[in-house]
Tab-separated table of C-alpha atoms and ligand atoms in Angstrom:
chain	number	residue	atom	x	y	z
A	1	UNK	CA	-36.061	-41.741	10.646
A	2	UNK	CA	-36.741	-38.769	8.403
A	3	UNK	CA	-35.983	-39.397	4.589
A	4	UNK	CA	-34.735	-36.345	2.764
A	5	UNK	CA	-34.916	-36.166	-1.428
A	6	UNK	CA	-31.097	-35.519	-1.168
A	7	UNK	CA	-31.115	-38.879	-0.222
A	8	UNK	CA	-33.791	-40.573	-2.231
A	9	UNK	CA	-33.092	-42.155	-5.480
A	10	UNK	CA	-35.925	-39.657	-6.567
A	11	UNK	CA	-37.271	-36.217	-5.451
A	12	UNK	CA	-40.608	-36.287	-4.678
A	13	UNK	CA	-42.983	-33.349	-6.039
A	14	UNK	CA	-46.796	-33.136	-6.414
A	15	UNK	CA	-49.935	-31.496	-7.344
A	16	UNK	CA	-52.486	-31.481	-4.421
A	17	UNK	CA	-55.928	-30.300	-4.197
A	18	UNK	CA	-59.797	-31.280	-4.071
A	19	UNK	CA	-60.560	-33.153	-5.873
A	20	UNK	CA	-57.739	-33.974	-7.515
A	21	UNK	CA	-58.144	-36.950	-9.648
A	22	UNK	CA	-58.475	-35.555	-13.002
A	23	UNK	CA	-55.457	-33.747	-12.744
A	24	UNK	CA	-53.061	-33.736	-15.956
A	25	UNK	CA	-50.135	-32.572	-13.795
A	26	UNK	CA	-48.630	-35.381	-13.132
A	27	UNK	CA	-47.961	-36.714	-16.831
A	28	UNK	CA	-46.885	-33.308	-17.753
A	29	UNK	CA	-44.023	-33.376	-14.892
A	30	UNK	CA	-42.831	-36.524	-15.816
A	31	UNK	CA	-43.029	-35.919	-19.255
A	32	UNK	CA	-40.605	-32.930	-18.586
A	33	UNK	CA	-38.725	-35.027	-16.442
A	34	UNK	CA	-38.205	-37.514	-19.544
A	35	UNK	CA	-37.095	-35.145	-21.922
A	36	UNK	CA	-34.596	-33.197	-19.315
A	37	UNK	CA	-33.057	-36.157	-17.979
A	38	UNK	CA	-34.720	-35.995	-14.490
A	39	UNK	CA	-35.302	-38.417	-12.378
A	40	UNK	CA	-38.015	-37.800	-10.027
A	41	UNK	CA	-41.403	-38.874	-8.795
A	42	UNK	CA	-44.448	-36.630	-9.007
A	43	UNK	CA	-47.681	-37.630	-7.947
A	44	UNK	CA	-51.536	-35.958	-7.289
A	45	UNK	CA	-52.456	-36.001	-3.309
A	46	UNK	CA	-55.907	-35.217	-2.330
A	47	UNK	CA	-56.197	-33.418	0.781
A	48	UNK	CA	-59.076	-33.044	2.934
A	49	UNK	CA	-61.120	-29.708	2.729
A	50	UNK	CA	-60.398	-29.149	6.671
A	51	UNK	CA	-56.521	-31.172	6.252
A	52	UNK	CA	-55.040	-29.225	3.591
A	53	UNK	CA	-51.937	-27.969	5.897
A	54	UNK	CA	-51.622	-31.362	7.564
A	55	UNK	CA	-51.448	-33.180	4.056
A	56	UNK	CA	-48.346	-30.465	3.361
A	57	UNK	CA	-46.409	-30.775	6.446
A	58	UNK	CA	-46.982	-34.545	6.022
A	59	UNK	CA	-45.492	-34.813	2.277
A	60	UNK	CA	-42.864	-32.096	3.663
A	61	UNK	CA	-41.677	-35.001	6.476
A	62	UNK	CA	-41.440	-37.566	3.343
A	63	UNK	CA	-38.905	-35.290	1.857
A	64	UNK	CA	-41.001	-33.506	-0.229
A	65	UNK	CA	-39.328	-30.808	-2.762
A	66	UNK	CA	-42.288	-29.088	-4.015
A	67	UNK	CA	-45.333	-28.442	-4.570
A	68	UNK	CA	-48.205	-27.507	-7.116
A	69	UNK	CA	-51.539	-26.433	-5.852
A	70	UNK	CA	-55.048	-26.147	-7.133
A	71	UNK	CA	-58.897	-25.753	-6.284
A	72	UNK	CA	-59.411	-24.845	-3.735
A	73	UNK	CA	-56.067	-24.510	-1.843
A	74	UNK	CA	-54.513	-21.689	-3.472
A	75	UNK	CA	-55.354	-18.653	-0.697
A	76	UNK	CA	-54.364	-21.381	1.628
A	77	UNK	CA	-50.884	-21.654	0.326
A	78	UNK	CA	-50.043	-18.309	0.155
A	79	UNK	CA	-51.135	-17.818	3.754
A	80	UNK	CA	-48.688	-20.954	3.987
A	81	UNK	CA	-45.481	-19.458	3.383
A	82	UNK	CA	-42.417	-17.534	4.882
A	83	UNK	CA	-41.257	-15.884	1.447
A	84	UNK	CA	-43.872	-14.932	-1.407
A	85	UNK	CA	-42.163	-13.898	-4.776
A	86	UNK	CA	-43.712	-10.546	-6.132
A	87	UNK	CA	-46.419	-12.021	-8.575
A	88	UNK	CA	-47.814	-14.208	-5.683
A	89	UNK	CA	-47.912	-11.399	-3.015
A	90	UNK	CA	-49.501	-9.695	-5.864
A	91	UNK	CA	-51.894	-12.186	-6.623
A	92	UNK	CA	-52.864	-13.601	-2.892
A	93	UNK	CA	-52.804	-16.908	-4.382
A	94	UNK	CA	-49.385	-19.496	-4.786
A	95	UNK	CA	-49.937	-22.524	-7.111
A	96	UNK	CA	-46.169	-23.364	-6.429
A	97	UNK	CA	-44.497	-24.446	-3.500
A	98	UNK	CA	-40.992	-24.684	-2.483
A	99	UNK	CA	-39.749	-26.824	0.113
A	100	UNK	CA	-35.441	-26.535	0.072
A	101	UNK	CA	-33.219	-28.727	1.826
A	102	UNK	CA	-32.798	-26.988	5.327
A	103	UNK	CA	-28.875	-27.034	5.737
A	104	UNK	CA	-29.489	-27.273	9.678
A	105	UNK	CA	-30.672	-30.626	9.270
A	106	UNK	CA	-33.433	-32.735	7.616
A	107	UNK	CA	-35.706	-33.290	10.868
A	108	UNK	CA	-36.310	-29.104	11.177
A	109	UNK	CA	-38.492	-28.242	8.248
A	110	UNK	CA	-37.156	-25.144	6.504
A	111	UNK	CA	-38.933	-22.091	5.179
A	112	UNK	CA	-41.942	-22.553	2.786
A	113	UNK	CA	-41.623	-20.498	-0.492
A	114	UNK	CA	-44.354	-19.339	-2.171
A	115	UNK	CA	-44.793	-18.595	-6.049
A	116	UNK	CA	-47.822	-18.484	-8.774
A	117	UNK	CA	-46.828	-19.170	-12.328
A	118	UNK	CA	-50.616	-18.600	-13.400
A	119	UNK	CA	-50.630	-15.768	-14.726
A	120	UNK	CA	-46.842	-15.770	-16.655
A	121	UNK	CA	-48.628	-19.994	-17.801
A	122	UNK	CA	-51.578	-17.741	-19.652
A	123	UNK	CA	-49.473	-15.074	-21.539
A	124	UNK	CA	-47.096	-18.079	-22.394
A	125	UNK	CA	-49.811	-19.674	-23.862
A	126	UNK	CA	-51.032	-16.744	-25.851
A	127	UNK	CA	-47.825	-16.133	-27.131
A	128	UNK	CA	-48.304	-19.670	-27.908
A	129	UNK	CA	-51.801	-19.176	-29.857
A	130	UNK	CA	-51.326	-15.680	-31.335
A	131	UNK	CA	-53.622	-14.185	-29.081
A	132	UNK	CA	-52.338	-10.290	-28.726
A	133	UNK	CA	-54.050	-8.190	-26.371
A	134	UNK	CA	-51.834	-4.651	-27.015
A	135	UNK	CA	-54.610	-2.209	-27.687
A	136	UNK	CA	-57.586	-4.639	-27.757
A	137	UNK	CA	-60.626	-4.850	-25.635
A	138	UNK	CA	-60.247	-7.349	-23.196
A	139	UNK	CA	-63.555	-9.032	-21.052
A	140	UNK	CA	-62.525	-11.020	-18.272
A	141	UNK	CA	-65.384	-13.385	-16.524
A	142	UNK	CA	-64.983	-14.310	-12.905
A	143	UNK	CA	-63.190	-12.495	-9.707
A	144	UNK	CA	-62.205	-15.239	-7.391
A	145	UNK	CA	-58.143	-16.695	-7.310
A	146	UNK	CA	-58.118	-17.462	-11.155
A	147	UNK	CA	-58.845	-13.966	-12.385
A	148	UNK	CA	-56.619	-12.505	-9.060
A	149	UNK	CA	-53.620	-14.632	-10.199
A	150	UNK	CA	-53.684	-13.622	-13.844
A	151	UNK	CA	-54.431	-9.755	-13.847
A	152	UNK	CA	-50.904	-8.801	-13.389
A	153	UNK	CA	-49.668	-10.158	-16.317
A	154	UNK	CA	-53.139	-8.949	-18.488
A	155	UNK	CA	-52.558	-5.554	-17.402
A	156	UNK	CA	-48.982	-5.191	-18.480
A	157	UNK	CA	-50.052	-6.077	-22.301
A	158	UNK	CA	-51.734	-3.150	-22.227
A	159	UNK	CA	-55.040	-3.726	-23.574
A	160	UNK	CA	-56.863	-0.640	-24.326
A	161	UNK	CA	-59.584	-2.241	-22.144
A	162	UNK	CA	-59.906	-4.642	-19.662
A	163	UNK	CA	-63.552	-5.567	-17.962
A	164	UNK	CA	-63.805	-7.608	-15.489
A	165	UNK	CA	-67.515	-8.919	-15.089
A	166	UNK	CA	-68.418	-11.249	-12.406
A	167	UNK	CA	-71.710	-12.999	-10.429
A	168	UNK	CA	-71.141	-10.866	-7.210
A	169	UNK	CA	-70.139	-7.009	-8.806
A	170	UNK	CA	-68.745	-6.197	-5.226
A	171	UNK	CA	-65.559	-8.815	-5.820
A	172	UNK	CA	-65.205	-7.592	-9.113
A	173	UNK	CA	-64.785	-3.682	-7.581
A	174	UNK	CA	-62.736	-4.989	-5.040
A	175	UNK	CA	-59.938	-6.646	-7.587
A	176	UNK	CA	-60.553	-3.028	-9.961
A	177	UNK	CA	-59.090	-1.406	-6.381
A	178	UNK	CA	-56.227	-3.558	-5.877
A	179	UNK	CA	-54.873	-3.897	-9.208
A	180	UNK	CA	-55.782	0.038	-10.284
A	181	UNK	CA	-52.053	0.987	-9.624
A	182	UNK	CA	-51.090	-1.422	-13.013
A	183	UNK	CA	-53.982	0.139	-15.432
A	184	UNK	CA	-52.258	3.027	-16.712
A	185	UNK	CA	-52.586	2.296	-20.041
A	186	UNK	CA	-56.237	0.154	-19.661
A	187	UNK	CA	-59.637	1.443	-19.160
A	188	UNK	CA	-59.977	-0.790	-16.266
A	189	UNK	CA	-63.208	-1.267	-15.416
A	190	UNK	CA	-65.857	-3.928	-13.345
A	191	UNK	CA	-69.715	-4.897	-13.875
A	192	UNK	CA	-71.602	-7.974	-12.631
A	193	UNK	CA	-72.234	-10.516	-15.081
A	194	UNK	CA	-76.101	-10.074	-15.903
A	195	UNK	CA	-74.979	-6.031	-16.876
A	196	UNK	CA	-71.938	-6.572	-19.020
A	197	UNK	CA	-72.568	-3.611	-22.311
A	198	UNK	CA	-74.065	-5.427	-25.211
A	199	UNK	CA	-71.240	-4.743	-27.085
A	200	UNK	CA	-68.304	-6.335	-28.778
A	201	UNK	CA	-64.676	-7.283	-27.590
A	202	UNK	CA	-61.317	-8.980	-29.223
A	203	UNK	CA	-60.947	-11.624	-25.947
A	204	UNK	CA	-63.253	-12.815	-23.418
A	205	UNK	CA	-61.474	-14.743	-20.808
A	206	UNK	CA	-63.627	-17.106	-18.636
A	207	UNK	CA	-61.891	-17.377	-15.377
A	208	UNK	CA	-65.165	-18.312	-13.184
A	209	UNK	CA	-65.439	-22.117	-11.964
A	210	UNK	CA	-69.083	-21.751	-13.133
A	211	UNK	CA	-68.151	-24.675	-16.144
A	212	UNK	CA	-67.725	-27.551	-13.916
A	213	UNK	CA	-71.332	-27.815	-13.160
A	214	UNK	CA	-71.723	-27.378	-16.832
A	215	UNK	CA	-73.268	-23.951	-16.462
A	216	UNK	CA	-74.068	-21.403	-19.171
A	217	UNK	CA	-72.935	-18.172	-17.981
A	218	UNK	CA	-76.189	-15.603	-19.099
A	219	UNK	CA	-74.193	-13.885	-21.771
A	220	UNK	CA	-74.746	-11.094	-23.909
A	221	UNK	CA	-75.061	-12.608	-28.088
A	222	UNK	CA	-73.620	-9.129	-28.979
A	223	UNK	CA	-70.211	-9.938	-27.048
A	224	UNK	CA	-68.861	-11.380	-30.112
A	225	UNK	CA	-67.637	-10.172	-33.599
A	226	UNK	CA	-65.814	-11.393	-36.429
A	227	UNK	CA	-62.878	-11.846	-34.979
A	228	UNK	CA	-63.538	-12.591	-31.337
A	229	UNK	CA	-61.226	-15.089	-29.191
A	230	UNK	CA	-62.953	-16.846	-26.122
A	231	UNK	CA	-60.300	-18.513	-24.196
A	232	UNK	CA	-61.350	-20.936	-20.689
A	233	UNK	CA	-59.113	-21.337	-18.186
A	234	UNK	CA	-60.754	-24.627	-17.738
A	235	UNK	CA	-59.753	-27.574	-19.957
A	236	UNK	CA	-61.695	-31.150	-20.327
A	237	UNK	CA	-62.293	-33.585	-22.742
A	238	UNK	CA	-64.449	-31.958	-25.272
A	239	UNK	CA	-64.726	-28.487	-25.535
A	240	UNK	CA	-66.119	-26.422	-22.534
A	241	UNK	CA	-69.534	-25.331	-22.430
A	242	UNK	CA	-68.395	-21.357	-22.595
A	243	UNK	CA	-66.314	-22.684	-25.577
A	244	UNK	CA	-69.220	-24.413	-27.384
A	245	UNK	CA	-70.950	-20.642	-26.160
A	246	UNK	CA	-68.620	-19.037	-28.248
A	247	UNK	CA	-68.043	-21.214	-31.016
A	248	UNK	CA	-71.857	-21.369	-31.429
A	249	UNK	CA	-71.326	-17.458	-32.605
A	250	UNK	CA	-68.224	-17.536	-34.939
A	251	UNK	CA	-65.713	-16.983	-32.293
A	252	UNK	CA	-62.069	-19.085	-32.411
A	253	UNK	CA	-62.189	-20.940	-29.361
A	254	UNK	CA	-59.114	-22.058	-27.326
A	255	UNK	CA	-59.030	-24.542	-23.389
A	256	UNK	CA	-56.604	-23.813	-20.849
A	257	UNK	CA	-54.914	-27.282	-21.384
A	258	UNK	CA	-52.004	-24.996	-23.165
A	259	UNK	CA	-52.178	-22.425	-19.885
A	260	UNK	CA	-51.572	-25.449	-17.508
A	261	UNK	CA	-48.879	-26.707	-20.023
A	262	UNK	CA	-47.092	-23.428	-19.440
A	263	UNK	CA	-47.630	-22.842	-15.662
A	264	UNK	CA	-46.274	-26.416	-15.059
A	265	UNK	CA	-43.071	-25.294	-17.636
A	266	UNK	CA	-42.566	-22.253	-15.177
A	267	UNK	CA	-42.849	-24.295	-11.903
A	268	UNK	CA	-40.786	-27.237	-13.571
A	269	UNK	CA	-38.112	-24.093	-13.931
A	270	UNK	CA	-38.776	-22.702	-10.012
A	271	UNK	CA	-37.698	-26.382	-8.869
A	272	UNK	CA	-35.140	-27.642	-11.233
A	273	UNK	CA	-33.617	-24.382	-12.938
A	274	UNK	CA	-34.389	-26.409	-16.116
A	275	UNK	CA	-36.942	-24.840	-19.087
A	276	UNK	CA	-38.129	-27.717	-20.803
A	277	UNK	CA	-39.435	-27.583	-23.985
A	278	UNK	CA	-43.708	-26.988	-23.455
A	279	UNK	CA	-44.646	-28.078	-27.266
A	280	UNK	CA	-44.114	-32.236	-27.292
A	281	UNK	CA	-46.030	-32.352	-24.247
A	282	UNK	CA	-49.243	-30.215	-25.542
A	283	UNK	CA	-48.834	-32.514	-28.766
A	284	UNK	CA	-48.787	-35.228	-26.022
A	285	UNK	CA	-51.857	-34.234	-23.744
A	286	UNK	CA	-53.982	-33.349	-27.123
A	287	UNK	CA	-52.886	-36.758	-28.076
A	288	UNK	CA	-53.723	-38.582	-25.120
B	1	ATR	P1	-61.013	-19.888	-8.471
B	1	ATR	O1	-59.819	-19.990	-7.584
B	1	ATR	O2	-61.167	-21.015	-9.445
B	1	ATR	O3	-61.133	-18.552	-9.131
B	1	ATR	P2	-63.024	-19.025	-6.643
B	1	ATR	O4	-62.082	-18.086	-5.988
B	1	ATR	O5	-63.981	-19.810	-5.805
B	1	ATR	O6	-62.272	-20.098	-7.512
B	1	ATR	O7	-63.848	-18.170	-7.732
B	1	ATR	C1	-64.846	-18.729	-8.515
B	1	ATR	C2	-65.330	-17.678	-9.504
B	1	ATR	O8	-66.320	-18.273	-10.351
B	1	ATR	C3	-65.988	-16.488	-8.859
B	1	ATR	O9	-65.785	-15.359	-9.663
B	1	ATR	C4	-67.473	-16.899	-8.864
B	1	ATR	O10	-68.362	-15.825	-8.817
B	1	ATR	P3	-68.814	-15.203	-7.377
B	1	ATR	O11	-67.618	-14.396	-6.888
B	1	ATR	O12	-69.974	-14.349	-7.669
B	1	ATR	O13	-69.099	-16.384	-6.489
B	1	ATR	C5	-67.546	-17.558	-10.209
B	1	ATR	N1	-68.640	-18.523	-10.335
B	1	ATR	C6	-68.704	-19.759	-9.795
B	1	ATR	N2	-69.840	-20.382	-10.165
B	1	ATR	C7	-70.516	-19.529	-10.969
B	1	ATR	C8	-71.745	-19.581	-11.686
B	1	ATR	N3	-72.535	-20.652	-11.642
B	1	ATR	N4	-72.116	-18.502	-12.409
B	1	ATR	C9	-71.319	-17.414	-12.466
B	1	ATR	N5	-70.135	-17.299	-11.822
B	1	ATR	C10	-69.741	-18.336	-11.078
């Protein structure tokens, strides 16, 4: 027989990707859970490279409620599901997934909606840090799902500039013509990495994957000034190595342990209509 979460003592959610091991997610939902009076299970699932479809539809037939995804699932998600909120259709990417009850009956699995708190999880979190981007001159590194999902929400801070720079210039173009339509107010622009102006800007973002094989990303020295942020997307135990990059030349550095803080707060709020409260549990994942 089919088990439903209605019926569960618990409703199951998860975070699933490849690999998947080192994901905080799971302590940060169950932290939430804690301090909102929840009680449900969350747990990380590792799906094949080929098996990322079976591995939903098989959590979905456990009674499943929902979803996180990451690396590399997120195009596969969005091409996943019957609804798509704006910001994912937007983005091409959904790093949230819906599963409601179906009311026709638990052994027909409903409709699969798709969301991507990404890019709403950054600004959160540089609300959080004091990071302003109105009027500033904005360098973004990378053009693959992390910088897709997040340009939306850069773009309507309304930086006077916003670059994106990335290995292959082509994908970089490509995301400069899709997004154009937001830019009224940016100088919106794209090189590849090895011709970004030797010049300086207020935030570089790194949104490439280049970090976890610990690689330097051939950067110009005269990208920084004074006041500089660099801000990674990434997050690990000790700083990253485009954070030790930037710190190495005066600039404030900052992980994206408080982004994935916030995204989780957002998705927390898509499946339980609860906001909880992001800063214990950054005070707890710093902590732990
Ligand atoms: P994600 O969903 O994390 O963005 P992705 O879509 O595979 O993953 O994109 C990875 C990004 O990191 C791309 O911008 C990629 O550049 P290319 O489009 O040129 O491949 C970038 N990237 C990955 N490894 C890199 C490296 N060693 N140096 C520079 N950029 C790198």
């Amino acid at each position: 027989m089919l088990t439903n979460a209605l019926n569960h003592p618990h409703s199951h959610y998860g975070v699933i990707g490849n690999p998947i091991g080192h994901s905080r997610s799971p302590l940060i939902h169950q932290a939430f859970a804690a301090q909102t009076g929840l009680s449900l299970i969350y747990t990380a699932i590792l799906a094949p490279l080929d098996g990322f479809e079976a591995t939903v539809a098989a959590f979905r037939q456990e009674g499943g409620r929902g979803l996180n995804v990451t690396v590399p699932f997120k195009a596969q998600a969005f091409a996943l599901c019957h609804t798509l909120s704006e910001r994912a259709a937007r983005a091409g990417a959904v790093n949230t997934l819906i599963f409601p009850p179906n009311p026709q009956g638990d052994d027909i699995q409903g409709e699969i909606q798709g969301d991507n708190t990404d890019g709403v999880g950054l600004l959160q979190d540089f609300a959080f840090q004091g990071i302003k981007l109105l009027g500033k001159k904005v360098l973004l590194l990378g053009a693959g799902g992390a910088s897709r999902g997040v340009l939306a929400p850069l773009l309507a801070e309304q930086p006077a500039q916003l670059r994106i720079a990335n290995r292959r210039e082509k994908t970089a173009q490509a995301l400069i013509a899709d997004f154009a339509d937001l830019a009224d107010k940016t100088a919106f622009t794209a090189c590849a990495l090895d011709t970004i102006p030797a010049e300086p800007f207020d935030v570089i973002i790194n949104a490439t994957s280049a970090g976890l094989s610990d690689t330097e990303l051939p950067l110009p020295e005269a990208l920084i000034h004074a006041d500089t942020v660099v801000y990674d997307m990434a997050y690990g135990h000790e700083p990253t190595v485009f954070m030790r990059w930037g710190q190495a030349r005066g600039a404030q550095a900052f992980d994206g342990l408080g982004m994935l803080v916030e995204q989780a707060a957002q998705s927390f709020y898509l499946w339980h209509g609860i906001c909880p409260d992001t800063r214990p549990v950054r005070d707890l994942l710093r902590a732990t």
